Amino acid sequence: RWLFPYSAMSMGAILLYFLLLSDLSVVSNRVSAFALVCVRVASEVVLFLFALCFIVAAFACAISSLEQDNPDFAGIDKSAQQLFRVTFSMINGAHYDKLMDSPALMVAITVYVITTSIFLMNLLIAQMSCAYASSYKDMLGFARLNRGKIVVETMKSVAKWRWQRFRNSLRLEDRVEFGEGDIGLAGGMQVWEQASLNVTTVDMIKRFGGSTAPGEQWPEEGSTGLDEDDRFDRMESLVEKAMKRMSRKAGKSGGGGESTGSSMGNSGLSVQESGNSQESD
């Protein structure tokens, strides 16, 4: 007699075990982002099931009060069971043929199908689409935060000597180079990459002259430096626009430029010859 409760608890334990294994999804940011999106969209499914249970209870009570001879809808419990089966398409055509004997019952089932299978199902799809669209923008960021949370929780079980060895291997006390020969700050990890991967035309490091003592006041950014940066940016954009216009004009007047150059060369030769004749005179 204890076999069925034991088997039910075993089934629940196995499901919880595989639920814990889902933490391994943090190994890949893409898989972790997908798992987080599933968790965020699951709330819409819970709302759908709540609304479905409410509508099933309402129609089950209404059908039970209806005078009809169908044994499948004899009572609230049987009516609710049949309505759930209708929602998830778990009944065959023979059950619908029996409904034709009671027109009032057929009308009630038709209204129920329109309410649940058409209205609620499409509403669920729309809500899940909106929830996915709102979560898709930041899902990679949430995946990284989830990975950081799991790493912090796992650090408590790591031995101190192992953690010290790992921390020393990172060499966080060494200063990191911003560029070749440009020594920066300590506490970071230097990762090399190709210069074409992340092209940066503006220097993101603000540099100030003076002492580097911690007790010195941090220099305020004056308006002069900002104005100079703005002027240089405007000059750079103007030069780029001018170069583009010149390249376009040169491409359009390619043939005309050759003829103009030859005519200018002939005129230069004629001027040189006239000068030589004047000197001989």
PDB file of C-alpha atoms in Angstrom:
ATOM      1  CA  ARG A   1       0.000   0.000   0.000  1.00  0.00           C
ATOM      2  CA  TRP A   2       3.012   2.328   0.377  1.00  0.00           C
ATOM      3  CA  LEU A   3       4.272   1.623  -3.109  1.00  0.00           C
ATOM      4  CA  PHE A   4       2.366   4.368  -4.896  1.00  0.00           C
ATOM      5  CA  PRO A   5       3.267   7.208  -2.433  1.00  0.00           C
ATOM      6  CA  TYR A   6       6.900   6.101  -2.585  1.00  0.00           C
ATOM      7  CA  SER A   7       6.873   6.095  -6.393  1.00  0.00           C
ATOM      8  CA  ALA A   8       5.261   9.560  -6.447  1.00  0.00           C
ATOM      9  CA  MET A   9       7.939  10.936  -4.131  1.00  0.00           C
ATOM     10  CA  SER A  10      10.629   9.290  -6.260  1.00  0.00           C
ATOM     11  CA  MET A  11       9.236  10.999  -9.353  1.00  0.00           C
ATOM     12  CA  GLY A  12       9.309  14.377  -7.599  1.00  0.00           C
ATOM     13  CA  ALA A  13      12.880  13.807  -6.389  1.00  0.00           C
ATOM     14  CA  ILE A  14      14.068  12.981  -9.905  1.00  0.00           C
ATOM     15  CA  LEU A  15      12.428  16.115 -11.291  1.00  0.00           C
ATOM     16  CA  LEU A  16      14.078  18.250  -8.598  1.00  0.00           C
ATOM     17  CA  TYR A  17      17.450  16.642  -9.375  1.00  0.00           C
ATOM     18  CA  PHE A  18      17.223  17.566 -13.040  1.00  0.00           C
ATOM     19  CA  LEU A  19      16.051  21.042 -12.027  1.00  0.00           C
ATOM     20  CA  LEU A  20      19.295  21.459 -10.088  1.00  0.00           C
ATOM     21  CA  LEU A  21      21.247  20.268 -13.122  1.00  0.00           C
ATOM     22  CA  SER A  22      19.859  23.256 -15.027  1.00  0.00           C
ATOM     23  CA  ASP A  23      22.464  25.383 -13.215  1.00  0.00           C
ATOM     24  CA  LEU A  24      25.032  23.895 -15.591  1.00  0.00           C
ATOM     25  CA  SER A  25      23.551  26.119 -18.304  1.00  0.00           C
ATOM     26  CA  VAL A  26      25.835  28.935 -17.080  1.00  0.00           C
ATOM     27  CA  VAL A  27      28.705  27.235 -18.920  1.00  0.00           C
ATOM     28  CA  SER A  28      27.363  28.790 -22.135  1.00  0.00           C
ATOM     29  CA  ASN A  29      25.979  32.326 -22.179  1.00  0.00           C
ATOM     30  CA  ARG A  30      23.650  31.440 -25.048  1.00  0.00           C
ATOM     31  CA  VAL A  31      22.111  28.461 -23.242  1.00  0.00           C
ATOM     32  CA  SER A  32      21.906  30.415 -19.988  1.00  0.00           C
ATOM     33  CA  ALA A  33      20.149  33.294 -21.752  1.00  0.00           C
ATOM     34  CA  PHE A  34      17.645  30.847 -23.257  1.00  0.00           C
ATOM     35  CA  ALA A  35      16.952  29.332 -19.820  1.00  0.00           C
ATOM     36  CA  LEU A  36      16.409  32.785 -18.291  1.00  0.00           C
ATOM     37  CA  VAL A  37      14.003  33.734 -21.075  1.00  0.00           C
ATOM     38  CA  CYS A  38      12.055  30.517 -20.438  1.00  0.00           C
ATOM     39  CA  VAL A  39      11.783  31.391 -16.742  1.00  0.00           C
ATOM     40  CA  ARG A  40      10.574  34.919 -17.528  1.00  0.00           C
ATOM     41  CA  VAL A  41       8.003  33.696 -20.053  1.00  0.00           C
ATOM     42  CA  ALA A  42       6.758  30.972 -17.675  1.00  0.00           C
ATOM     43  CA  SER A  43       4.870  33.604 -15.654  1.00  0.00           C
ATOM     44  CA  GLU A  44       2.604  34.205 -18.642  1.00  0.00           C
ATOM     45  CA  VAL A  45       1.826  30.476 -18.794  1.00  0.00           C
ATOM     46  CA  VAL A  46       0.908  30.515 -15.092  1.00  0.00           C
ATOM     47  CA  LEU A  47      -1.524  33.387 -15.718  1.00  0.00           C
ATOM     48  CA  PHE A  48      -3.040  31.447 -18.625  1.00  0.00           C
ATOM     49  CA  LEU A  49      -3.565  28.349 -16.459  1.00  0.00           C
ATOM     50  CA  PHE A  50      -5.160  30.451 -13.718  1.00  0.00           C
ATOM     51  CA  ALA A  51      -7.608  32.001 -16.187  1.00  0.00           C
ATOM     52  CA  LEU A  52      -8.310  28.588 -17.715  1.00  0.00           C
ATOM     53  CA  CYS A  53      -9.112  27.040 -14.326  1.00  0.00           C
ATOM     54  CA  PHE A  54     -11.482  29.904 -13.551  1.00  0.00           C
ATOM     55  CA  ILE A  55     -13.347  29.514 -16.856  1.00  0.00           C
ATOM     56  CA  VAL A  56     -13.484  25.711 -16.492  1.00  0.00           C
ATOM     57  CA  ALA A  57     -14.982  26.049 -12.996  1.00  0.00           C
ATOM     58  CA  ALA A  58     -17.546  28.558 -14.243  1.00  0.00           C
ATOM     59  CA  PHE A  59     -18.672  26.420 -17.215  1.00  0.00           C
ATOM     60  CA  ALA A  60     -18.598  23.198 -15.167  1.00  0.00           C
ATOM     61  CA  CYS A  61     -20.981  24.678 -12.602  1.00  0.00           C
ATOM     62  CA  ALA A  62     -23.204  26.116 -15.348  1.00  0.00           C
ATOM     63  CA  ILE A  63     -23.380  22.807 -17.273  1.00  0.00           C
ATOM     64  CA  SER A  64     -24.110  20.851 -14.068  1.00  0.00           C
ATOM     65  CA  SER A  65     -27.160  23.007 -13.492  1.00  0.00           C
ATOM     66  CA  LEU A  66     -28.367  22.365 -17.051  1.00  0.00           C
ATOM     67  CA  GLU A  67     -30.947  19.639 -17.649  1.00  0.00           C
ATOM     68  CA  GLN A  68     -29.181  17.111 -19.903  1.00  0.00           C
ATOM     69  CA  ASP A  69     -28.673  13.330 -20.049  1.00  0.00           C
ATOM     70  CA  ASN A  70     -25.019  13.130 -21.107  1.00  0.00           C
ATOM     71  CA  PRO A  71     -23.140  10.940 -18.561  1.00  0.00           C
ATOM     72  CA  ASP A  72     -19.821  12.656 -19.329  1.00  0.00           C
ATOM     73  CA  PHE A  73     -21.164  15.923 -17.854  1.00  0.00           C
ATOM     74  CA  ALA A  74     -23.018  14.469 -14.848  1.00  0.00           C
ATOM     75  CA  GLY A  75     -21.687  16.612 -12.029  1.00  0.00           C
ATOM     76  CA  ILE A  76     -19.155  19.402 -11.554  1.00  0.00           C
ATOM     77  CA  ASP A  77     -16.103  17.141 -11.347  1.00  0.00           C
ATOM     78  CA  LYS A  78     -16.908  15.180 -14.514  1.00  0.00           C
ATOM     79  CA  SER A  79     -17.845  18.360 -16.378  1.00  0.00           C
ATOM     80  CA  ALA A  80     -14.538  20.015 -15.406  1.00  0.00           C
ATOM     81  CA  GLN A  81     -12.614  16.918 -16.508  1.00  0.00           C
ATOM     82  CA  GLN A  82     -14.329  16.862 -19.903  1.00  0.00           C
ATOM     83  CA  LEU A  83     -13.810  20.607 -20.381  1.00  0.00           C
ATOM     84  CA  PHE A  84     -10.077  20.233 -19.744  1.00  0.00           C
ATOM     85  CA  ARG A  85      -9.983  17.420 -22.294  1.00  0.00           C
ATOM     86  CA  VAL A  86     -11.820  19.615 -24.795  1.00  0.00           C
ATOM     87  CA  THR A  87      -9.297  22.427 -24.277  1.00  0.00           C
ATOM     88  CA  PHE A  88      -6.288  20.206 -24.927  1.00  0.00           C
ATOM     89  CA  SER A  89      -7.966  18.271 -27.798  1.00  0.00           C
ATOM     90  CA  MET A  90      -7.987  14.973 -25.913  1.00  0.00           C
ATOM     91  CA  ILE A  91     -11.445  13.775 -27.064  1.00  0.00           C
ATOM     92  CA  ASN A  92     -12.435  12.214 -30.381  1.00  0.00           C
ATOM     93  CA  GLY A  93     -15.367  12.849 -32.703  1.00  0.00           C
ATOM     94  CA  ALA A  94     -17.639  10.290 -30.997  1.00  0.00           C
ATOM     95  CA  HIS A  95     -17.923  12.508 -27.923  1.00  0.00           C
ATOM     96  CA  TYR A  96     -18.990  15.457 -30.086  1.00  0.00           C
ATOM     97  CA  ASP A  97     -21.634  13.254 -31.762  1.00  0.00           C
ATOM     98  CA  LYS A  98     -23.192  12.615 -28.353  1.00  0.00           C
ATOM     99  CA  LEU A  99     -23.417  16.359 -27.759  1.00  0.00           C
ATOM    100  CA  MET A 100     -25.778  16.707 -30.730  1.00  0.00           C
ATOM    101  CA  ASP A 101     -28.511  15.006 -28.664  1.00  0.00           C
ATOM    102  CA  SER A 102     -28.605  18.014 -26.339  1.00  0.00           C
ATOM    103  CA  PRO A 103     -28.609  21.353 -28.257  1.00  0.00           C
ATOM    104  CA  ALA A 104     -28.231  23.452 -25.087  1.00  0.00           C
ATOM    105  CA  LEU A 105     -25.165  21.457 -24.028  1.00  0.00           C
ATOM    106  CA  MET A 106     -23.717  21.789 -27.524  1.00  0.00           C
ATOM    107  CA  VAL A 107     -24.152  25.570 -27.398  1.00  0.00           C
ATOM    108  CA  ALA A 108     -22.435  25.745 -24.001  1.00  0.00           C
ATOM    109  CA  ILE A 109     -19.476  23.651 -25.236  1.00  0.00           C
ATOM    110  CA  THR A 110     -19.210  25.813 -28.369  1.00  0.00           C
ATOM    111  CA  VAL A 111     -19.061  29.005 -26.304  1.00  0.00           C
ATOM    112  CA  TYR A 112     -16.443  27.373 -24.064  1.00  0.00           C
ATOM    113  CA  VAL A 113     -14.281  26.367 -27.041  1.00  0.00           C
ATOM    114  CA  ILE A 114     -14.456  29.905 -28.471  1.00  0.00           C
ATOM    115  CA  THR A 115     -13.479  31.383 -25.100  1.00  0.00           C
ATOM    116  CA  THR A 116     -10.566  29.067 -24.348  1.00  0.00           C
ATOM    117  CA  SER A 117      -9.187  27.554 -27.554  1.00  0.00           C
ATOM    118  CA  ILE A 118      -9.520  30.730 -29.619  1.00  0.00           C
ATOM    119  CA  PHE A 119      -9.398  33.704 -27.246  1.00  0.00           C
ATOM    120  CA  LEU A 120      -7.196  32.507 -24.379  1.00  0.00           C
ATOM    121  CA  MET A 121      -4.764  30.580 -26.574  1.00  0.00           C
ATOM    122  CA  ASN A 122      -4.128  33.544 -28.885  1.00  0.00           C
ATOM    123  CA  LEU A 123      -3.872  35.870 -25.887  1.00  0.00           C
ATOM    124  CA  LEU A 124      -1.231  33.570 -24.427  1.00  0.00           C
ATOM    125  CA  ILE A 125       0.755  33.656 -27.678  1.00  0.00           C
ATOM    126  CA  ALA A 126       0.597  37.474 -27.761  1.00  0.00           C
ATOM    127  CA  GLN A 127       1.703  37.788 -24.130  1.00  0.00           C
ATOM    128  CA  MET A 128       4.574  35.359 -24.608  1.00  0.00           C
ATOM    129  CA  SER A 129       5.728  37.250 -27.705  1.00  0.00           C
ATOM    130  CA  CYS A 130       5.729  40.576 -25.829  1.00  0.00           C
ATOM    131  CA  ALA A 131       7.491  39.049 -22.814  1.00  0.00           C
ATOM    132  CA  TYR A 132      10.141  37.490 -25.053  1.00  0.00           C
ATOM    133  CA  ALA A 133      10.680  40.754 -26.936  1.00  0.00           C
ATOM    134  CA  SER A 134      11.207  42.674 -23.680  1.00  0.00           C
ATOM    135  CA  SER A 135      13.566  40.032 -22.268  1.00  0.00           C
ATOM    136  CA  TYR A 136      15.549  39.463 -25.472  1.00  0.00           C
ATOM    137  CA  LYS A 137      17.281  42.866 -25.291  1.00  0.00           C
ATOM    138  CA  ASP A 138      18.974  42.210 -21.961  1.00  0.00           C
ATOM    139  CA  MET A 139      19.060  38.408 -21.853  1.00  0.00           C
ATOM    140  CA  LEU A 140      22.849  38.163 -22.297  1.00  0.00           C
ATOM    141  CA  GLY A 141      23.381  40.666 -19.484  1.00  0.00           C
ATOM    142  CA  PHE A 142      21.055  38.712 -17.192  1.00  0.00           C
ATOM    143  CA  ALA A 143      22.884  35.502 -18.171  1.00  0.00           C
ATOM    144  CA  ARG A 144      26.210  37.008 -17.091  1.00  0.00           C
ATOM    145  CA  LEU A 145      24.675  38.189 -13.809  1.00  0.00           C
ATOM    146  CA  ASN A 146      23.295  34.711 -13.196  1.00  0.00           C
ATOM    147  CA  ARG A 147      26.733  33.213 -13.854  1.00  0.00           C
ATOM    148  CA  GLY A 148      28.279  35.668 -11.377  1.00  0.00           C
ATOM    149  CA  LYS A 149      25.686  34.756  -8.741  1.00  0.00           C
ATOM    150  CA  ILE A 150      26.399  31.039  -9.101  1.00  0.00           C
ATOM    151  CA  VAL A 151      30.155  31.666  -8.967  1.00  0.00           C
ATOM    152  CA  VAL A 152      29.785  33.692  -5.744  1.00  0.00           C
ATOM    153  CA  GLU A 153      27.622  30.982  -4.172  1.00  0.00           C
ATOM    154  CA  THR A 154      30.125  28.290  -5.172  1.00  0.00           C
ATOM    155  CA  MET A 155      33.129  30.178  -3.733  1.00  0.00           C
ATOM    156  CA  LYS A 156      31.978  29.309  -0.193  1.00  0.00           C
ATOM    157  CA  SER A 157      32.730  25.626  -0.802  1.00  0.00           C
ATOM    158  CA  VAL A 158      36.230  26.233  -2.244  1.00  0.00           C
ATOM    159  CA  ALA A 159      39.222  25.606   0.015  1.00  0.00           C
ATOM    160  CA  LYS A 160      41.175  28.680   1.102  1.00  0.00           C
ATOM    161  CA  TRP A 161      44.532  27.413  -0.190  1.00  0.00           C
ATOM    162  CA  ARG A 162      43.006  26.625  -3.567  1.00  0.00           C
ATOM    163  CA  TRP A 163      41.453  30.079  -3.767  1.00  0.00           C
ATOM    164  CA  GLN A 164      44.768  31.746  -2.835  1.00  0.00           C
ATOM    165  CA  ARG A 165      46.601  29.810  -5.551  1.00  0.00           C
ATOM    166  CA  PHE A 166      44.012  30.808  -8.122  1.00  0.00           C
ATOM    167  CA  ARG A 167      44.126  34.461  -7.059  1.00  0.00           C
ATOM    168  CA  ASN A 168      47.932  34.567  -7.245  1.00  0.00           C
ATOM    169  CA  SER A 169      47.863  33.053 -10.733  1.00  0.00           C
ATOM    170  CA  LEU A 170      45.818  36.033 -11.953  1.00  0.00           C
ATOM    171  CA  ARG A 171      48.634  38.479 -11.056  1.00  0.00           C
ATOM    172  CA  LEU A 172      46.215  41.252 -10.190  1.00  0.00           C
ATOM    173  CA  GLU A 173      48.972  43.224  -8.479  1.00  0.00           C
ATOM    174  CA  ASP A 174      50.725  43.859 -11.811  1.00  0.00           C
ATOM    175  CA  ARG A 175      49.866  46.977 -13.750  1.00  0.00           C
ATOM    176  CA  VAL A 176      48.021  46.488 -17.023  1.00  0.00           C
ATOM    177  CA  GLU A 177      49.150  48.227 -20.202  1.00  0.00           C
ATOM    178  CA  PHE A 178      46.651  50.390 -22.037  1.00  0.00           C
ATOM    179  CA  GLY A 179      48.920  50.223 -25.051  1.00  0.00           C
ATOM    180  CA  GLU A 180      52.496  49.415 -25.896  1.00  0.00           C
ATOM    181  CA  GLY A 181      54.564  51.273 -23.298  1.00  0.00           C
ATOM    182  CA  ASP A 182      51.466  52.914 -21.755  1.00  0.00           C
ATOM    183  CA  ILE A 183      51.367  51.448 -18.235  1.00  0.00           C
ATOM    184  CA  GLY A 184      47.931  51.626 -16.656  1.00  0.00           C
ATOM    185  CA  LEU A 185      46.391  50.571 -13.371  1.00  0.00           C
ATOM    186  CA  ALA A 186      46.573  47.343 -11.394  1.00  0.00           C
ATOM    187  CA  GLY A 187      43.704  45.017 -10.584  1.00  0.00           C
ATOM    188  CA  GLY A 188      42.803  43.937 -14.122  1.00  0.00           C
ATOM    189  CA  MET A 189      43.438  41.169 -16.621  1.00  0.00           C
ATOM    190  CA  GLN A 190      44.929  41.973 -20.005  1.00  0.00           C
ATOM    191  CA  VAL A 191      43.348  40.266 -23.008  1.00  0.00           C
ATOM    192  CA  TRP A 192      44.826  40.744 -26.480  1.00  0.00           C
ATOM    193  CA  GLU A 193      42.592  41.138 -29.520  1.00  0.00           C
ATOM    194  CA  GLN A 194      42.871  42.350 -33.080  1.00  0.00           C
ATOM    195  CA  ALA A 195      42.697  46.111 -33.545  1.00  0.00           C
ATOM    196  CA  SER A 196      40.037  45.728 -36.235  1.00  0.00           C
ATOM    197  CA  LEU A 197      37.547  44.035 -33.895  1.00  0.00           C
ATOM    198  CA  ASN A 198      36.705  47.158 -31.852  1.00  0.00           C
ATOM    199  CA  VAL A 199      37.742  50.273 -33.728  1.00  0.00           C
ATOM    200  CA  THR A 200      38.032  53.300 -31.405  1.00  0.00           C
ATOM    201  CA  THR A 201      38.705  56.701 -32.909  1.00  0.00           C
ATOM    202  CA  VAL A 202      38.367  58.641 -29.647  1.00  0.00           C
ATOM    203  CA  ASP A 203      40.711  58.141 -26.713  1.00  0.00           C
ATOM    204  CA  MET A 204      38.503  57.013 -23.811  1.00  0.00           C
ATOM    205  CA  ILE A 205      41.252  57.588 -21.216  1.00  0.00           C
ATOM    206  CA  LYS A 206      41.182  61.080 -19.662  1.00  0.00           C
ATOM    207  CA  ARG A 207      44.661  62.211 -18.720  1.00  0.00           C
ATOM    208  CA  PHE A 208      45.526  65.073 -16.353  1.00  0.00           C
ATOM    209  CA  GLY A 209      48.880  66.593 -15.607  1.00  0.00           C
ATOM    210  CA  GLY A 210      50.277  67.029 -12.128  1.00  0.00           C
ATOM    211  CA  SER A 211      51.072  64.881  -9.111  1.00  0.00           C
ATOM    212  CA  THR A 212      49.601  61.393  -8.695  1.00  0.00           C
ATOM    213  CA  ALA A 213      49.577  61.507  -4.891  1.00  0.00           C
ATOM    214  CA  PRO A 214      46.328  60.171  -3.372  1.00  0.00           C
ATOM    215  CA  GLY A 215      46.045  63.216  -1.137  1.00  0.00           C
ATOM    216  CA  GLU A 216      45.974  65.659  -4.030  1.00  0.00           C
ATOM    217  CA  GLN A 217      42.621  66.998  -5.159  1.00  0.00           C
ATOM    218  CA  TRP A 218      41.294  65.540  -8.398  1.00  0.00           C
ATOM    219  CA  PRO A 219      41.556  68.191 -11.134  1.00  0.00           C
ATOM    220  CA  GLU A 220      38.296  69.545 -12.442  1.00  0.00           C
ATOM    221  CA  GLU A 221      37.522  69.259 -16.127  1.00  0.00           C
ATOM    222  CA  GLY A 222      37.556  72.797 -17.457  1.00  0.00           C
ATOM    223  CA  SER A 223      35.448  73.999 -20.329  1.00  0.00           C
ATOM    224  CA  THR A 224      38.574  74.778 -22.401  1.00  0.00           C
ATOM    225  CA  GLY A 225      39.511  71.148 -22.856  1.00  0.00           C
ATOM    226  CA  LEU A 226      35.984  70.218 -23.822  1.00  0.00           C
ATOM    227  CA  ASP A 227      35.817  73.069 -26.335  1.00  0.00           C
ATOM    228  CA  GLU A 228      39.112  71.973 -27.892  1.00  0.00           C
ATOM    229  CA  ASP A 229      37.866  68.392 -28.170  1.00  0.00           C
ATOM    230  CA  ASP A 230      34.680  69.623 -29.824  1.00  0.00           C
ATOM    231  CA  ARG A 231      36.643  71.755 -32.268  1.00  0.00           C
ATOM    232  CA  PHE A 232      38.912  68.853 -33.189  1.00  0.00           C
ATOM    233  CA  ASP A 233      35.896  66.592 -33.686  1.00  0.00           C
ATOM    234  CA  ARG A 234      34.218  69.148 -35.937  1.00  0.00           C
ATOM    235  CA  MET A 235      37.407  69.671 -37.925  1.00  0.00           C
ATOM    236  CA  GLU A 236      37.810  65.914 -38.362  1.00  0.00           C
ATOM    237  CA  SER A 237      34.239  65.515 -39.586  1.00  0.00           C
ATOM    238  CA  LEU A 238      34.653  68.440 -42.011  1.00  0.00           C
ATOM    239  CA  VAL A 239      37.867  66.954 -43.417  1.00  0.00           C
ATOM    240  CA  GLU A 240      36.176  63.574 -43.893  1.00  0.00           C
ATOM    241  CA  LYS A 241      33.237  65.184 -45.702  1.00  0.00           C
ATOM    242  CA  ALA A 242      35.580  67.186 -47.928  1.00  0.00           C
ATOM    243  CA  MET A 243      37.587  64.089 -48.822  1.00  0.00           C
ATOM    244  CA  LYS A 244      34.404  62.234 -49.727  1.00  0.00           C
ATOM    245  CA  ARG A 245      33.236  65.074 -51.973  1.00  0.00           C
ATOM    246  CA  MET A 246      36.634  65.262 -53.672  1.00  0.00           C
ATOM    247  CA  SER A 247      36.676  61.507 -54.281  1.00  0.00           C
ATOM    248  CA  ARG A 248      33.191  61.652 -55.806  1.00  0.00           C
ATOM    249  CA  LYS A 249      34.120  64.526 -58.117  1.00  0.00           C
ATOM    250  CA  ALA A 250      37.320  62.781 -59.150  1.00  0.00           C
ATOM    251  CA  GLY A 251      35.383  59.625 -60.012  1.00  0.00           C
ATOM    252  CA  LYS A 252      32.820  61.504 -62.114  1.00  0.00           C
ATOM    253  CA  SER A 253      35.335  63.651 -64.017  1.00  0.00           C
ATOM    254  CA  GLY A 254      37.987  60.999 -64.660  1.00  0.00           C
ATOM    255  CA  GLY A 255      38.142  61.465 -68.441  1.00  0.00           C
ATOM    256  CA  GLY A 256      37.832  65.238 -68.239  1.00  0.00           C
ATOM    257  CA  GLY A 257      40.722  65.369 -65.808  1.00  0.00           C
ATOM    258  CA  GLU A 258      43.070  63.644 -68.274  1.00  0.00           C
ATOM    259  CA  SER A 259      42.236  66.071 -71.085  1.00  0.00           C
ATOM    260  CA  THR A 260      42.628  69.026 -68.765  1.00  0.00           C
ATOM    261  CA  GLY A 261      45.991  67.773 -67.603  1.00  0.00           C
ATOM    262  CA  SER A 262      47.259  67.322 -71.171  1.00  0.00           C
ATOM    263  CA  SER A 263      46.123  70.820 -72.170  1.00  0.00           C
ATOM    264  CA  MET A 264      47.823  72.277 -69.098  1.00  0.00           C
ATOM    265  CA  GLY A 265      51.004  70.416 -70.033  1.00  0.00           C
ATOM    266  CA  ASN A 266      50.933  71.805 -73.584  1.00  0.00           C
ATOM    267  CA  SER A 267      50.386  75.321 -72.317  1.00  0.00           C
ATOM    268  CA  GLY A 268      53.315  74.882 -69.914  1.00  0.00           C
ATOM    269  CA  LEU A 269      55.570  73.801 -72.815  1.00  0.00           C
ATOM    270  CA  SER A 270      54.509  76.795 -74.898  1.00  0.00           C
ATOM    271  CA  VAL A 271      55.229  79.171 -72.043  1.00  0.00           C
ATOM    272  CA  GLN A 272      58.670  77.585 -71.566  1.00  0.00           C
ATOM    273  CA  GLU A 273      59.485  77.912 -75.268  1.00  0.00           C
ATOM    274  CA  SER A 274      58.475  81.579 -75.335  1.00  0.00           C
ATOM    275  CA  GLY A 275      60.675  82.206 -72.302  1.00  0.00           C
ATOM    276  CA  ASN A 276      63.657  80.588 -73.998  1.00  0.00           C
ATOM    277  CA  SER A 277      63.138  82.665 -77.124  1.00  0.00           C
ATOM    278  CA  GLN A 278      63.073  85.843 -75.055  1.00  0.00           C
ATOM    279  CA  GLU A 279      66.353  84.902 -73.400  1.00  0.00           C
ATOM    280  CA  SER A 280      68.031  84.294 -76.737  1.00  0.00           C
ATOM    281  CA  ASP A 281      66.909  87.722 -77.960  1.00  0.00           C
TER     282      ASP A 281
END
